[in-house]
Amino acid sequence: MLTRRSLLKSAPLLALAPTVPAFLAKTARAAGPKPETRALVVVQLDGGNDALNAVVPFADPEYAKLRTKLRHDTKRLVKLNDSLGLHPALKPLDKLWDGGHLAVVPGIGYPNPNRSHFQSMATWHTARFEEEEIRASYGWLGRALDAGGGESCVVAGDAPQAVRGRRAATIALTRADDLLLADPAAAKAAVGRTPQADDLLAFVQRQAVSANTSAEKIAELTRDRSDAAYPATALGQKLQLVARLLKSGSAARVHYTSQSGYDTHAQQENAHSILLSEFAEALSAFFADLTAARCADRVALLAFSEFGRTIKENGSAGTDHGTAGCAFLAGPGVKGGIHGTAPSLTDLVAGEPKMTTDFRRVYAATLANWLGLPAEGLGASIAPVTLFR
Amino acid sequence: MPTQHWKAYAPDAKAPWDLRRVVHLHRRAAFAAPWDELQRDLKAGPEASVNRLLKGTANGHTPDDFAPTAEVLADAAVSAGDINRLKAAWFYRMLFGPDPVGERLALVWHDHFATGNTKVRNARAMHRQNELFRTHGRAKFADLLNAVARDPAVLEYLDAPTNRKGHPNENLARELMELFILGIGNYTEADVKEAARCLTGWSVDADVFAEHATRHDDDSKTVLGATGKWTGADLLNQLLKHPATADRVASKLVKAFFGEGACPADAVKELARGLREHDLDVNWACGVVLRSRLFFADANIHTRITAPAEFVAGTARALGLFDPAPSTLAMADWSARMGQDLFDPPNVGGWPGGRAWITSRTLIARANYAAALIEGPNAGRTTAYDPVAATKAAGLGATRADVLAHHHRLLFGTDPTAEMSTRLAQLDGRKLVIALLSTPEAQLG
């Protein structure tokens, strides 16, 4: 989770981070989105998505045995092949799948999985496994951006560990109006001249100039409201904001956001259905919007969760913290299809399936084959999955 | 206290008791004050004004039903398990409470003994901790620390319940030494391990502190050079006796009441010495600080970044927005957008504070809060602020120069400079006040 001690140590660093990331300044100069500036959008599914009911091994008789209450009717699934189907609520992803723009990675995880939300999420964030290593480590994206250059934009209250780096600048916003001035004229007048002095007032004045510049750029970037229709959900709104930034030529290499609520210990069916439907509708709207604006080609989206849930349902029609999960990648540059194999439901460790794809192999592909950033920080032996065209 | 640095302030030609110092006192020691209170204290003089603050009778706008209302608000938040309503209940206290110094100290201790509800997930426990800071915030530090170290929210936040004989969890022991009491450099890693053993068995049962003898390691331990079969209570007593404890408390109070670079290192040392001589009496130290020449010195005026909660509550108070008051739920939300989400500090180190309060996002939030408060609806007020009416009530005219002069005096205790007048020359009425509140100057106090 917080890894409070490492945060404590990095707090002064964060305070020194530039207030106007270069990508905002660059964007203002750029005539429009450049196809060569590929971007990654990460959607973190918080709480542990039930992989077994998201990517369903309907042909495996074990599935029906394990899930007596929560099992899906095979007829309602979105069939991917003869053995796997998507949760009915993921139907809006049809178009991406049919176009060959959706990759599904079942059985994704890491060795000796930890079923703590925080520990497991921190492992996904850092691609590190020992508690001490996790605490001391920058994020997998932060390290890659440090080494290869670039910045990130986070649509959340604070930068997650995944994007934290030694140098890589990040701007965090929860909603567009976090960086929009209610009264730009008054704020602009208020600043006054920036003095040469180095006292506290001069510091605030310089920051205020930066703030007004950021606000102006964000206002420019998000002015174009000619979006395709978005669902009025939290994730829909977040991806709409990301799309506005991308369409206006944001040069941030990574955009990071999240959808929470996947910790479904009880009465899972309805809750999970709503979550996946929100997820699929937001993704579908996002790519429709980018496609219409002719900038989908430079965007790939990765969605992951910290773990899957127990393959057996519990006594309250829910599921508890499990191990291997599933990941989704979407975008025109993505090689659609099922990558890897669904884990066996009978060859278990501590009652749970063994992962079939190490998540770092997906990271390696994303960094090396999509963003063109160094993937060495993940470990030398990590071979990328062929996820991109 | 004997002292070179902490001589009592007495107005003279160099440091007169003027509006500037009255504004300074209220902004720095409390949550700013409206015009009528400033005028009252300008007439009353420093001694009476400081005494009123220390006694907790400074706020002239405390409603008769304040205590029961504050209690009902907090109880309702706790029953609903709603941390946002608990934040709002605290803003109600900042806005209306009779004891603003007490609330400021509660905020200081919340920052010092930082505990986040994101992990604790218990509004009742967070409320009890908040009350603890109110009850013991200006007591002897020993009373405060003994209560805090047994506080269920602190124990949960620092994983104390998992610390048992043979299975040490060092989190609480480490933070007691590093952050809460001594500070880095005054102990070793071995001390942390031994201190954790002293604290084994300290836990929480049904939201209440519990000491489990069976989980306690009662073998001999060596902490800071002393060996014995120490318990958790022994550990606290030993840490309290360490000379570094007074240094840390003194630094904390100086951080709260002084601006950047305004208090010389020697003065902090001297305050720490006084604290040691006075059994770490926080109330005594507050009295010394708030009565001192150093506190009222030019170097200490307008040289500190105002924390978000202070900016949020202080702006509403300065403008006298008591009826209708802004929504305290909205105030808590604005404070969070400015970077200070009450009951959820970023980590156990508290808010970094000072210059770290100022980023693009937080400055924009400050400017937008100013606009929301003045225009009304986005701060939960049904009516807009009327700058001309306020200016006239202070005995001035209705021109834009009058409006600027009055609000500049209200916020800074001085008349606007020619530069400030030029800067804001294009604005009038509410826009003028919004801009004034958005100036870099208004972020200092």
Short mmCIF file of N, CA, C and O in Angstrom, two decimals, chain A residues 260-329:
data_model
loop_
_atom_site.label_atom_id
_atom_site.label_comp_id
_atom_site.label_asym_id
_atom_site.label_seq_id
_atom_site.Cartn_x
_atom_site.Cartn_y
_atom_site.Cartn_z
N SER A 260 -12.38 1.69 -9.14
CA SER A 260 -12.33 0.91 -7.89
C SER A 260 -13.62 0.14 -7.67
O SER A 260 -14.61 0.36 -8.35
N GLY A 261 -13.58 -0.76 -6.72
CA GLY A 261 -14.79 -1.48 -6.31
C GLY A 261 -14.77 -2.97 -6.57
O GLY A 261 -15.77 -3.65 -6.34
N TYR A 262 -13.64 -3.52 -7.04
CA TYR A 262 -13.60 -4.94 -7.42
C TYR A 262 -13.45 -5.90 -6.24
O TYR A 262 -13.32 -7.10 -6.44
N ASP A 263 -13.45 -5.38 -5.00
CA ASP A 263 -13.27 -6.25 -3.84
C ASP A 263 -14.62 -6.86 -3.43
O ASP A 263 -15.23 -6.50 -2.43
N THR A 264 -15.08 -7.81 -4.22
CA THR A 264 -16.45 -8.32 -4.12
C THR A 264 -16.55 -9.57 -3.25
O THR A 264 -16.66 -10.67 -3.75
N HIS A 265 -16.53 -9.36 -1.92
CA HIS A 265 -16.57 -10.49 -0.99
C HIS A 265 -17.97 -11.05 -0.81
O HIS A 265 -18.14 -12.14 -0.29
N ALA A 266 -18.98 -10.27 -1.14
CA ALA A 266 -20.36 -10.74 -0.90
C ALA A 266 -21.28 -10.25 -2.01
O ALA A 266 -21.07 -9.17 -2.57
N GLN A 267 -22.29 -11.04 -2.30
CA GLN A 267 -23.29 -10.66 -3.31
C GLN A 267 -22.60 -10.07 -4.54
O GLN A 267 -22.85 -8.94 -4.95
N GLN A 268 -21.73 -10.88 -5.10
CA GLN A 268 -20.85 -10.37 -6.14
C GLN A 268 -21.55 -10.10 -7.48
O GLN A 268 -21.19 -9.17 -8.20
N GLU A 269 -22.54 -10.93 -7.80
CA GLU A 269 -23.02 -10.98 -9.18
C GLU A 269 -23.38 -9.61 -9.76
O GLU A 269 -22.87 -9.20 -10.80
N ASN A 270 -24.23 -8.92 -9.04
CA ASN A 270 -24.71 -7.65 -9.53
C ASN A 270 -23.59 -6.59 -9.58
O ASN A 270 -23.40 -5.89 -10.57
N ALA A 271 -22.84 -6.54 -8.48
CA ALA A 271 -21.77 -5.56 -8.38
C ALA A 271 -20.74 -5.75 -9.50
O ALA A 271 -20.32 -4.80 -10.16
N HIS A 272 -20.37 -7.00 -9.72
CA HIS A 272 -19.34 -7.29 -10.72
C HIS A 272 -19.84 -6.93 -12.12
O HIS A 272 -19.10 -6.40 -12.96
N SER A 273 -21.08 -7.24 -12.33
CA SER A 273 -21.71 -6.94 -13.61
C SER A 273 -21.67 -5.43 -13.90
O SER A 273 -21.33 -5.00 -15.00
N ILE A 274 -22.01 -4.65 -12.89
CA ILE A 274 -22.03 -3.19 -13.05
C ILE A 274 -20.62 -2.67 -13.33
O ILE A 274 -20.40 -1.84 -14.21
N LEU A 275 -19.64 -3.21 -12.58
CA LEU A 275 -18.25 -2.77 -12.75
C LEU A 275 -17.74 -3.07 -14.16
O LEU A 275 -17.16 -2.20 -14.82
N LEU A 276 -17.98 -4.30 -14.61
CA LEU A 276 -17.46 -4.67 -15.92
C LEU A 276 -18.17 -3.91 -17.03
O LEU A 276 -17.57 -3.57 -18.05
N SER A 277 -19.44 -3.66 -16.81
CA SER A 277 -20.19 -2.91 -17.81
C SER A 277 -19.68 -1.47 -17.88
O SER A 277 -19.48 -0.91 -18.96
N GLU A 278 -19.40 -0.89 -16.72
CA GLU A 278 -18.82 0.46 -16.69
C GLU A 278 -17.46 0.46 -17.41
O GLU A 278 -17.16 1.35 -18.23
N PHE A 279 -16.68 -0.57 -17.14
CA PHE A 279 -15.36 -0.71 -17.75
C PHE A 279 -15.47 -0.81 -19.28
O PHE A 279 -14.84 -0.06 -20.02
N ALA A 280 -16.32 -1.73 -19.75
CA ALA A 280 -16.41 -1.99 -21.18
C ALA A 280 -17.00 -0.79 -21.93
O ALA A 280 -16.54 -0.43 -23.02
N GLU A 281 -18.01 -0.16 -21.35
CA GLU A 281 -18.62 0.99 -22.01
C GLU A 281 -17.66 2.17 -22.09
O GLU A 281 -17.60 2.87 -23.10
N ALA A 282 -16.89 2.36 -21.02
CA ALA A 282 -15.93 3.47 -21.02
C ALA A 282 -14.84 3.23 -22.07
O ALA A 282 -14.49 4.12 -22.84
N LEU A 283 -14.35 1.98 -22.14
CA LEU A 283 -13.30 1.66 -23.12
C LEU A 283 -13.80 1.82 -24.54
O LEU A 283 -13.11 2.34 -25.42
N SER A 284 -15.00 1.33 -24.74
CA SER A 284 -15.58 1.38 -26.06
C SER A 284 -15.77 2.84 -26.51
O SER A 284 -15.41 3.21 -27.64
N ALA A 285 -16.27 3.68 -25.61
CA ALA A 285 -16.46 5.10 -25.94
C ALA A 285 -15.11 5.78 -26.19
O ALA A 285 -14.97 6.60 -27.10
N PHE A 286 -14.14 5.41 -25.37
CA PHE A 286 -12.81 6.00 -25.46
C PHE A 286 -12.20 5.75 -26.85
O PHE A 286 -11.76 6.68 -27.52
N PHE A 287 -12.24 4.49 -27.31
CA PHE A 287 -11.64 4.20 -28.61
C PHE A 287 -12.47 4.73 -29.78
O PHE A 287 -11.92 5.13 -30.80
N ALA A 288 -13.77 4.76 -29.59
CA ALA A 288 -14.62 5.35 -30.64
C ALA A 288 -14.26 6.83 -30.80
O ALA A 288 -14.12 7.35 -31.91
N ASP A 289 -14.11 7.51 -29.68
CA ASP A 289 -13.76 8.92 -29.66
C ASP A 289 -12.39 9.16 -30.33
O ASP A 289 -12.25 10.00 -31.22
N LEU A 290 -11.40 8.37 -29.91
CA LEU A 290 -10.05 8.53 -30.47
C LEU A 290 -10.02 8.21 -31.97
O LEU A 290 -9.32 8.86 -32.74
N THR A 291 -10.79 7.20 -32.35
CA THR A 291 -10.81 6.81 -33.76
C THR A 291 -11.41 7.93 -34.61
O THR A 291 -10.85 8.30 -35.64
N ALA A 292 -12.52 8.48 -34.13
CA ALA A 292 -13.15 9.58 -34.85
C ALA A 292 -12.20 10.77 -34.98
O ALA A 292 -12.21 11.49 -35.97
N ALA A 293 -11.38 10.96 -33.94
CA ALA A 293 -10.43 12.09 -33.97
C ALA A 293 -9.12 11.72 -34.65
O ALA A 293 -8.17 12.50 -34.64
N ARG A 294 -9.06 10.53 -35.21
CA ARG A 294 -7.88 10.04 -35.92
C ARG A 294 -6.62 10.04 -35.08
O ARG A 294 -5.52 10.33 -35.55
N CYS A 295 -6.74 9.75 -33.81
CA CYS A 295 -5.50 9.60 -33.03
C CYS A 295 -5.48 8.32 -32.21
O CYS A 295 -4.71 8.19 -31.27
N ALA A 296 -6.32 7.37 -32.60
CA ALA A 296 -6.32 6.09 -31.89
C ALA A 296 -5.03 5.32 -32.11
O ALA A 296 -4.57 4.59 -31.23
N ASP A 297 -4.42 5.52 -33.29
CA ASP A 297 -3.25 4.72 -33.64
C ASP A 297 -2.08 4.88 -32.68
O ASP A 297 -1.24 3.98 -32.57
N ARG A 298 -2.03 6.02 -32.02
CA ARG A 298 -0.88 6.23 -31.13
C ARG A 298 -1.17 5.80 -29.69
O ARG A 298 -0.37 6.03 -28.79
N VAL A 299 -2.34 5.18 -29.48
CA VAL A 299 -2.74 4.88 -28.10
C VAL A 299 -2.95 3.39 -27.87
O VAL A 299 -3.62 2.71 -28.65
N ALA A 300 -2.35 2.87 -26.78
CA ALA A 300 -2.65 1.52 -26.32
C ALA A 300 -3.09 1.60 -24.87
O ALA A 300 -2.59 2.44 -24.11
N LEU A 301 -4.05 0.77 -24.52
CA LEU A 301 -4.57 0.80 -23.15
C LEU A 301 -4.33 -0.54 -22.49
O LEU A 301 -4.56 -1.60 -23.10
N LEU A 302 -3.82 -0.50 -21.26
CA LEU A 302 -3.59 -1.71 -20.47
C LEU A 302 -4.45 -1.66 -19.22
O LEU A 302 -4.42 -0.67 -18.49
N ALA A 303 -5.26 -2.71 -19.02
CA ALA A 303 -6.06 -2.77 -17.80
C ALA A 303 -5.63 -4.00 -17.00
O ALA A 303 -5.48 -5.08 -17.56
N PHE A 304 -5.42 -3.80 -15.70
CA PHE A 304 -4.99 -4.92 -14.85
C PHE A 304 -5.62 -4.77 -13.47
O PHE A 304 -6.13 -3.71 -13.12
N SER A 305 -5.56 -5.85 -12.70
CA SER A 305 -6.01 -5.81 -11.32
C SER A 305 -4.94 -6.50 -10.49
O SER A 305 -4.16 -7.29 -11.02
N GLU A 306 -4.89 -6.22 -9.16
CA GLU A 306 -3.77 -6.74 -8.37
C GLU A 306 -3.78 -8.26 -8.22
O GLU A 306 -2.74 -8.88 -8.06
N PHE A 307 -4.96 -8.87 -8.25
CA PHE A 307 -5.05 -10.33 -8.25
C PHE A 307 -6.43 -10.75 -8.73
O PHE A 307 -7.34 -9.91 -8.84
N GLY A 308 -6.58 -12.04 -9.00
CA GLY A 308 -7.90 -12.58 -9.26
C GLY A 308 -8.51 -13.01 -7.93
O GLY A 308 -7.89 -12.84 -6.88
N ARG A 309 -9.70 -13.57 -7.98
CA ARG A 309 -10.32 -13.95 -6.72
C ARG A 309 -10.34 -15.47 -6.56
O ARG A 309 -10.01 -16.20 -7.50
N THR A 310 -10.69 -15.93 -5.39
CA THR A 310 -10.72 -17.37 -5.16
C THR A 310 -11.61 -18.03 -6.20
O THR A 310 -12.68 -17.50 -6.53
N ILE A 311 -11.17 -19.18 -6.72
CA ILE A 311 -11.96 -19.81 -7.77
C ILE A 311 -13.24 -20.43 -7.20
O ILE A 311 -14.22 -20.55 -7.89
N LYS A 312 -13.20 -20.77 -5.91
CA LYS A 312 -14.43 -21.25 -5.25
C LYS A 312 -15.17 -20.04 -4.71
O LYS A 312 -14.55 -19.14 -4.15
N GLU A 313 -16.48 -20.04 -4.84
CA GLU A 313 -17.20 -18.91 -4.25
C GLU A 313 -17.32 -19.14 -2.75
O GLU A 313 -17.24 -20.27 -2.26
N ASN A 314 -17.50 -18.06 -2.00
CA ASN A 314 -17.60 -18.21 -0.54
C ASN A 314 -19.06 -18.32 -0.11
O ASN A 314 -19.96 -18.41 -0.95
N GLY A 315 -19.31 -18.31 1.20
CA GLY A 315 -20.65 -18.54 1.72
C GLY A 315 -21.62 -17.39 1.53
O GLY A 315 -22.82 -17.54 1.78
N SER A 316 -21.11 -16.24 1.10
CA SER A 316 -22.03 -15.11 0.95
C SER A 316 -22.13 -14.65 -0.50
O SER A 316 -22.19 -13.46 -0.78
N ALA A 317 -22.13 -15.64 -1.39
CA ALA A 317 -22.28 -15.36 -2.83
C ALA A 317 -21.26 -14.35 -3.34
O ALA A 317 -21.54 -13.53 -4.20
N GLY A 318 -20.07 -14.44 -2.76
CA GLY A 318 -18.98 -13.60 -3.21
C GLY A 318 -17.72 -14.43 -3.37
O GLY A 318 -17.79 -15.67 -3.35
N THR A 319 -16.60 -13.78 -3.52
CA THR A 319 -15.33 -14.48 -3.63
C THR A 319 -14.28 -13.71 -2.83
O THR A 319 -14.40 -12.50 -2.64
N ASP A 320 -13.26 -14.44 -2.35
CA ASP A 320 -12.22 -13.80 -1.54
C ASP A 320 -10.96 -13.58 -2.37
O ASP A 320 -10.95 -13.83 -3.57
N HIS A 321 -9.93 -13.11 -1.69
CA HIS A 321 -8.71 -12.75 -2.41
C HIS A 321 -8.01 -13.98 -2.99
O HIS A 321 -7.69 -14.90 -2.26
N GLY A 322 -7.76 -13.96 -4.27
CA GLY A 322 -7.15 -15.11 -4.93
C GLY A 322 -5.77 -14.80 -5.45
O GLY A 322 -5.02 -14.01 -4.86
N THR A 323 -5.43 -15.40 -6.59
CA THR A 323 -4.07 -15.25 -7.10
C THR A 323 -4.06 -14.76 -8.55
O THR A 323 -4.22 -13.57 -8.78
N ALA A 324 -3.89 -15.68 -9.51
CA ALA A 324 -3.77 -15.25 -10.90
C ALA A 324 -5.02 -14.49 -11.36
O ALA A 324 -6.13 -14.81 -10.97
N GLY A 325 -4.80 -13.51 -12.22
CA GLY A 325 -5.91 -12.70 -12.71
C GLY A 325 -5.95 -12.66 -14.23
O GLY A 325 -5.50 -13.59 -14.89
N CYS A 326 -6.53 -11.60 -14.76
CA CYS A 326 -6.51 -11.44 -16.21
C CYS A 326 -6.19 -9.99 -16.52
O CYS A 326 -6.46 -9.10 -15.71
N ALA A 327 -5.59 -9.75 -17.68
CA ALA A 327 -5.31 -8.39 -18.11
C ALA A 327 -5.87 -8.19 -19.50
O ALA A 327 -6.06 -9.16 -20.25
N PHE A 328 -6.17 -6.95 -19.82
CA PHE A 328 -6.68 -6.61 -21.15
C PHE A 328 -5.77 -5.56 -21.76
O PHE A 328 -5.31 -4.64 -21.07
N LEU A 329 -5.51 -5.69 -23.06
CA LEU A 329 -4.84 -4.62 -23.79
C LEU A 329 -5.70 -4.26 -24.98
O LEU A 329 -6.25 -5.15 -25.63
#
